[in-house]
Amino acid sequence: MVFIKLTVHTHTHLVCFSWSLGPVSVIFVPIFFLSSLRLTSFCFIFRLAATLALKEFAIHAPTAFYAKTSQATLGQGGSNEFLDNIFQAVRDPQPIVRACAADALSQCLKILMERQHMSLTGLLCQVHFSVMEGLNAETPNNGWTNPMVTSKVETSQHGSLLVVATMIAHTRDFMLPRYDEVCTKVME
């Protein structure tokens, strides 16, 4: 894990400060890994590297990262490549990938809040809806429960709780009116 983290950190620095490669074009690579890889045990290393790379891009190339996270959502046109794909990693079977994805999302929210994007409420609502989708995942109540289904539900709920912590830390007053809803769902 430390080796991967140091490698990603070094690569990100090289890309961000290189004259030949711009960070805007290179940000597509980790987003591609998040969006295209199936959840197999072999591919978790790539998803881990992608989430670490996205976090490093957010820290060291915030303007380029902002270009990929500030596009309109919720029927207003445009797409948000980062938010559209990060929740696959937040619900990954591997806990380390979930934690790193939550860290990348944390950096994203930090950038968005610092720059005061005009459609910030739409972006935060998209994150909140994804959190609630993960918390609403339920194990079928049919007497016999498949361990794979239970694991998937627990994974989804854990990822959502990581994002809730991130949202409380970075979204100022956005979570206040939604806090009771989240707490009620967690306590069920």
Short mmCIF file of C-alpha atoms in Angstrom, two decimals:
data_model
loop_
_atom_site.label_atom_id
_atom_site.label_comp_id
_atom_site.label_asym_id
_atom_site.label_seq_id
_atom_site.Cartn_x
_atom_site.Cartn_y
_atom_site.Cartn_z
CA MET A 1 0.00 0.00 0.00
CA VAL A 2 2.75 2.46 0.89
CA PHE A 3 4.56 1.66 -2.36
CA ILE A 4 1.43 2.32 -4.43
CA LYS A 5 0.75 5.55 -2.57
CA LEU A 6 4.30 6.84 -3.09
CA THR A 7 4.26 5.83 -6.75
CA VAL A 8 0.98 7.62 -7.38
CA HIS A 9 2.19 10.68 -5.48
CA THR A 10 5.40 10.85 -7.55
CA HIS A 11 3.57 10.30 -10.83
CA THR A 12 1.05 13.02 -10.00
CA HIS A 13 3.82 15.50 -9.25
CA LEU A 14 5.53 14.69 -12.53
CA VAL A 15 2.33 15.16 -14.50
CA CYS A 16 1.20 18.31 -12.71
CA PHE A 17 4.50 20.09 -13.21
CA SER A 18 5.33 18.77 -16.67
CA TRP A 19 5.27 21.12 -19.65
CA SER A 20 4.42 18.42 -22.19
CA LEU A 21 1.47 16.76 -20.44
CA GLY A 22 -1.33 18.76 -18.99
CA PRO A 23 -3.10 17.49 -15.89
CA VAL A 24 -6.53 18.05 -17.45
CA SER A 25 -5.98 15.31 -20.03
CA VAL A 26 -4.30 12.93 -17.57
CA ILE A 27 -7.20 13.08 -15.09
CA PHE A 28 -9.19 11.04 -17.62
CA VAL A 29 -7.04 7.96 -16.92
CA PRO A 30 -8.01 7.30 -13.27
CA ILE A 31 -11.64 8.21 -14.00
CA PHE A 32 -11.55 5.67 -16.83
CA PHE A 33 -10.25 3.00 -14.42
CA LEU A 34 -13.08 3.73 -12.00
CA SER A 35 -15.75 3.61 -14.67
CA SER A 36 -14.61 0.62 -16.70
CA LEU A 37 -13.19 -2.00 -14.34
CA ARG A 38 -15.34 -4.80 -13.04
CA LEU A 39 -15.26 -5.55 -9.35
CA THR A 40 -12.82 -8.44 -9.51
CA SER A 41 -10.12 -9.18 -6.99
CA PHE A 42 -7.38 -8.56 -9.57
CA CYS A 43 -8.63 -5.12 -10.54
CA PHE A 44 -8.80 -3.74 -7.01
CA ILE A 45 -5.18 -2.56 -7.31
CA PHE A 46 -6.13 -0.43 -10.31
CA ARG A 47 -9.14 1.01 -8.49
CA LEU A 48 -6.95 1.75 -5.48
CA ALA A 49 -4.35 3.46 -7.67
CA ALA A 50 -7.09 5.42 -9.44
CA THR A 51 -8.58 6.74 -6.20
CA LEU A 52 -5.14 7.66 -4.86
CA ALA A 53 -4.30 9.41 -8.14
CA LEU A 54 -7.55 11.38 -8.11
CA LYS A 55 -6.88 12.54 -4.56
CA GLU A 56 -3.37 13.64 -5.51
CA PHE A 57 -4.66 15.45 -8.61
CA ALA A 58 -7.17 17.27 -6.42
CA ILE A 59 -4.40 18.36 -4.06
CA HIS A 60 -1.74 19.30 -6.61
CA ALA A 61 -3.79 20.36 -9.64
CA PRO A 62 -7.02 21.76 -8.18
CA THR A 63 -7.87 23.88 -11.23
CA ALA A 64 -7.69 20.88 -13.57
CA PHE A 65 -9.59 18.75 -11.08
CA TYR A 66 -12.23 21.45 -10.66
CA ALA A 67 -12.84 21.33 -14.42
CA LYS A 68 -13.87 17.67 -14.03
CA THR A 69 -16.06 18.19 -10.96
CA SER A 70 -17.84 21.46 -11.51
CA GLN A 71 -19.97 20.64 -14.52
CA ALA A 72 -23.73 20.91 -14.20
CA THR A 73 -25.85 18.07 -12.82
CA LEU A 74 -29.47 17.09 -12.25
CA GLY A 75 -30.88 17.85 -15.67
CA GLN A 76 -29.00 21.09 -16.20
CA GLY A 77 -26.80 19.68 -19.00
CA GLY A 78 -23.20 18.60 -18.89
CA SER A 79 -21.72 15.77 -16.91
CA ASN A 80 -19.67 15.37 -13.81
CA GLU A 81 -17.15 12.66 -14.56
CA PHE A 82 -15.70 12.42 -11.07
CA LEU A 83 -18.97 12.28 -9.11
CA ASP A 84 -20.53 9.96 -11.70
CA ASN A 85 -17.80 7.37 -11.11
CA ILE A 86 -16.45 7.77 -7.58
CA PHE A 87 -19.33 5.94 -5.92
CA GLN A 88 -18.33 2.71 -7.63
CA ALA A 89 -15.10 2.93 -5.64
CA VAL A 90 -16.91 4.07 -2.47
CA ARG A 91 -18.86 0.79 -2.62
CA ASP A 92 -15.85 -1.37 -3.49
CA PRO A 93 -15.51 -4.72 -1.68
CA GLN A 94 -12.02 -3.76 -0.45
CA PRO A 95 -12.10 -1.44 2.62
CA ILE A 96 -8.86 0.32 1.59
CA VAL A 97 -10.36 1.30 -1.77
CA ARG A 98 -13.49 2.62 -0.03
CA ALA A 99 -11.39 4.71 2.38
CA CYS A 100 -9.21 6.12 -0.42
CA ALA A 101 -12.29 6.91 -2.53
CA ALA A 102 -13.79 8.78 0.43
CA ASP A 103 -10.52 10.72 0.78
CA ALA A 104 -10.63 11.63 -2.92
CA LEU A 105 -14.24 12.75 -2.55
CA SER A 106 -13.23 14.76 0.50
CA GLN A 107 -10.65 16.66 -1.54
CA CYS A 108 -13.23 17.20 -4.28
CA LEU A 109 -15.76 18.66 -1.86
CA LYS A 110 -13.07 20.84 -0.34
CA ILE A 111 -12.25 22.30 -3.79
CA LEU A 112 -15.91 22.84 -4.64
CA MET A 113 -16.60 24.60 -1.34
CA GLU A 114 -13.52 26.83 -1.67
CA ARG A 115 -14.50 27.92 -5.17
CA GLN A 116 -18.18 28.51 -4.39
CA HIS A 117 -19.53 26.99 -7.59
CA MET A 118 -22.89 28.46 -8.65
CA SER A 119 -24.65 25.09 -8.90
CA LEU A 120 -23.06 23.72 -5.74
CA THR A 121 -26.38 22.65 -4.25
CA GLY A 122 -27.04 20.39 -7.25
CA LEU A 123 -23.63 18.76 -6.90
CA LEU A 124 -24.06 18.25 -3.16
CA CYS A 125 -27.56 16.85 -3.70
CA GLN A 126 -26.10 14.35 -6.16
CA VAL A 127 -23.65 13.20 -3.48
CA HIS A 128 -26.41 13.11 -0.83
CA PHE A 129 -28.70 11.04 -3.08
CA SER A 130 -25.86 8.56 -3.66
CA VAL A 131 -25.25 8.36 0.09
CA MET A 132 -28.92 7.67 0.78
CA GLU A 133 -28.99 5.06 -1.98
CA GLY A 134 -26.15 3.25 -0.23
CA LEU A 135 -27.78 3.53 3.18
CA ASN A 136 -31.11 2.29 1.81
CA ALA A 137 -29.56 -0.97 0.62
CA GLU A 138 -31.23 -3.73 2.57
CA THR A 139 -30.67 -7.43 2.98
CA PRO A 140 -33.65 -9.47 1.74
CA ASN A 141 -35.74 -10.72 4.64
CA ASN A 142 -36.56 -14.21 3.34
CA GLY A 143 -35.22 -16.45 6.11
CA TRP A 144 -32.10 -17.45 4.19
CA THR A 145 -29.55 -14.79 3.43
CA ASN A 146 -26.77 -15.22 0.93
CA PRO A 147 -23.45 -14.10 2.48
CA MET A 148 -22.53 -12.33 -0.78
CA VAL A 149 -25.69 -10.21 -0.59
CA THR A 150 -25.08 -9.37 3.06
CA SER A 151 -21.49 -8.41 2.30
CA LYS A 152 -22.58 -6.17 -0.59
CA VAL A 153 -25.13 -4.40 1.60
CA GLU A 154 -22.61 -3.87 4.41
CA THR A 155 -20.03 -2.61 1.92
CA SER A 156 -22.50 -0.12 0.47
CA GLN A 157 -23.53 1.12 3.90
CA HIS A 158 -19.92 1.47 5.09
CA GLY A 159 -19.00 3.48 1.99
CA SER A 160 -21.99 5.74 2.53
CA LEU A 161 -21.00 6.35 6.16
CA LEU A 162 -17.50 7.35 5.03
CA VAL A 163 -19.06 9.88 2.67
CA VAL A 164 -21.38 11.20 5.40
CA ALA A 165 -18.32 11.95 7.54
CA THR A 166 -16.75 13.75 4.60
CA MET A 167 -19.88 15.78 3.92
CA ILE A 168 -20.20 16.82 7.55
CA ALA A 169 -16.58 17.95 7.54
CA HIS A 170 -16.63 19.90 4.27
CA THR A 171 -20.11 21.04 3.23
CA ARG A 172 -20.81 23.60 5.93
CA ASP A 173 -24.58 23.94 6.45
CA PHE A 174 -25.67 21.64 3.62
CA MET A 175 -25.95 18.59 5.89
CA LEU A 176 -27.86 20.34 8.71
CA PRO A 177 -31.39 19.83 7.29
CA ARG A 178 -30.47 16.32 6.12
CA TYR A 179 -28.74 15.19 9.30
CA ASP A 180 -31.86 13.71 10.96
CA GLU A 181 -32.72 11.76 7.80
CA VAL A 182 -29.24 10.24 7.66
CA CYS A 183 -29.19 9.44 11.41
CA THR A 184 -32.61 7.81 11.23
CA LYS A 185 -31.52 5.63 8.33
CA VAL A 186 -28.30 4.61 10.06
CA MET A 187 -30.13 3.65 13.25
CA GLU A 188 -32.67 1.42 11.46
#
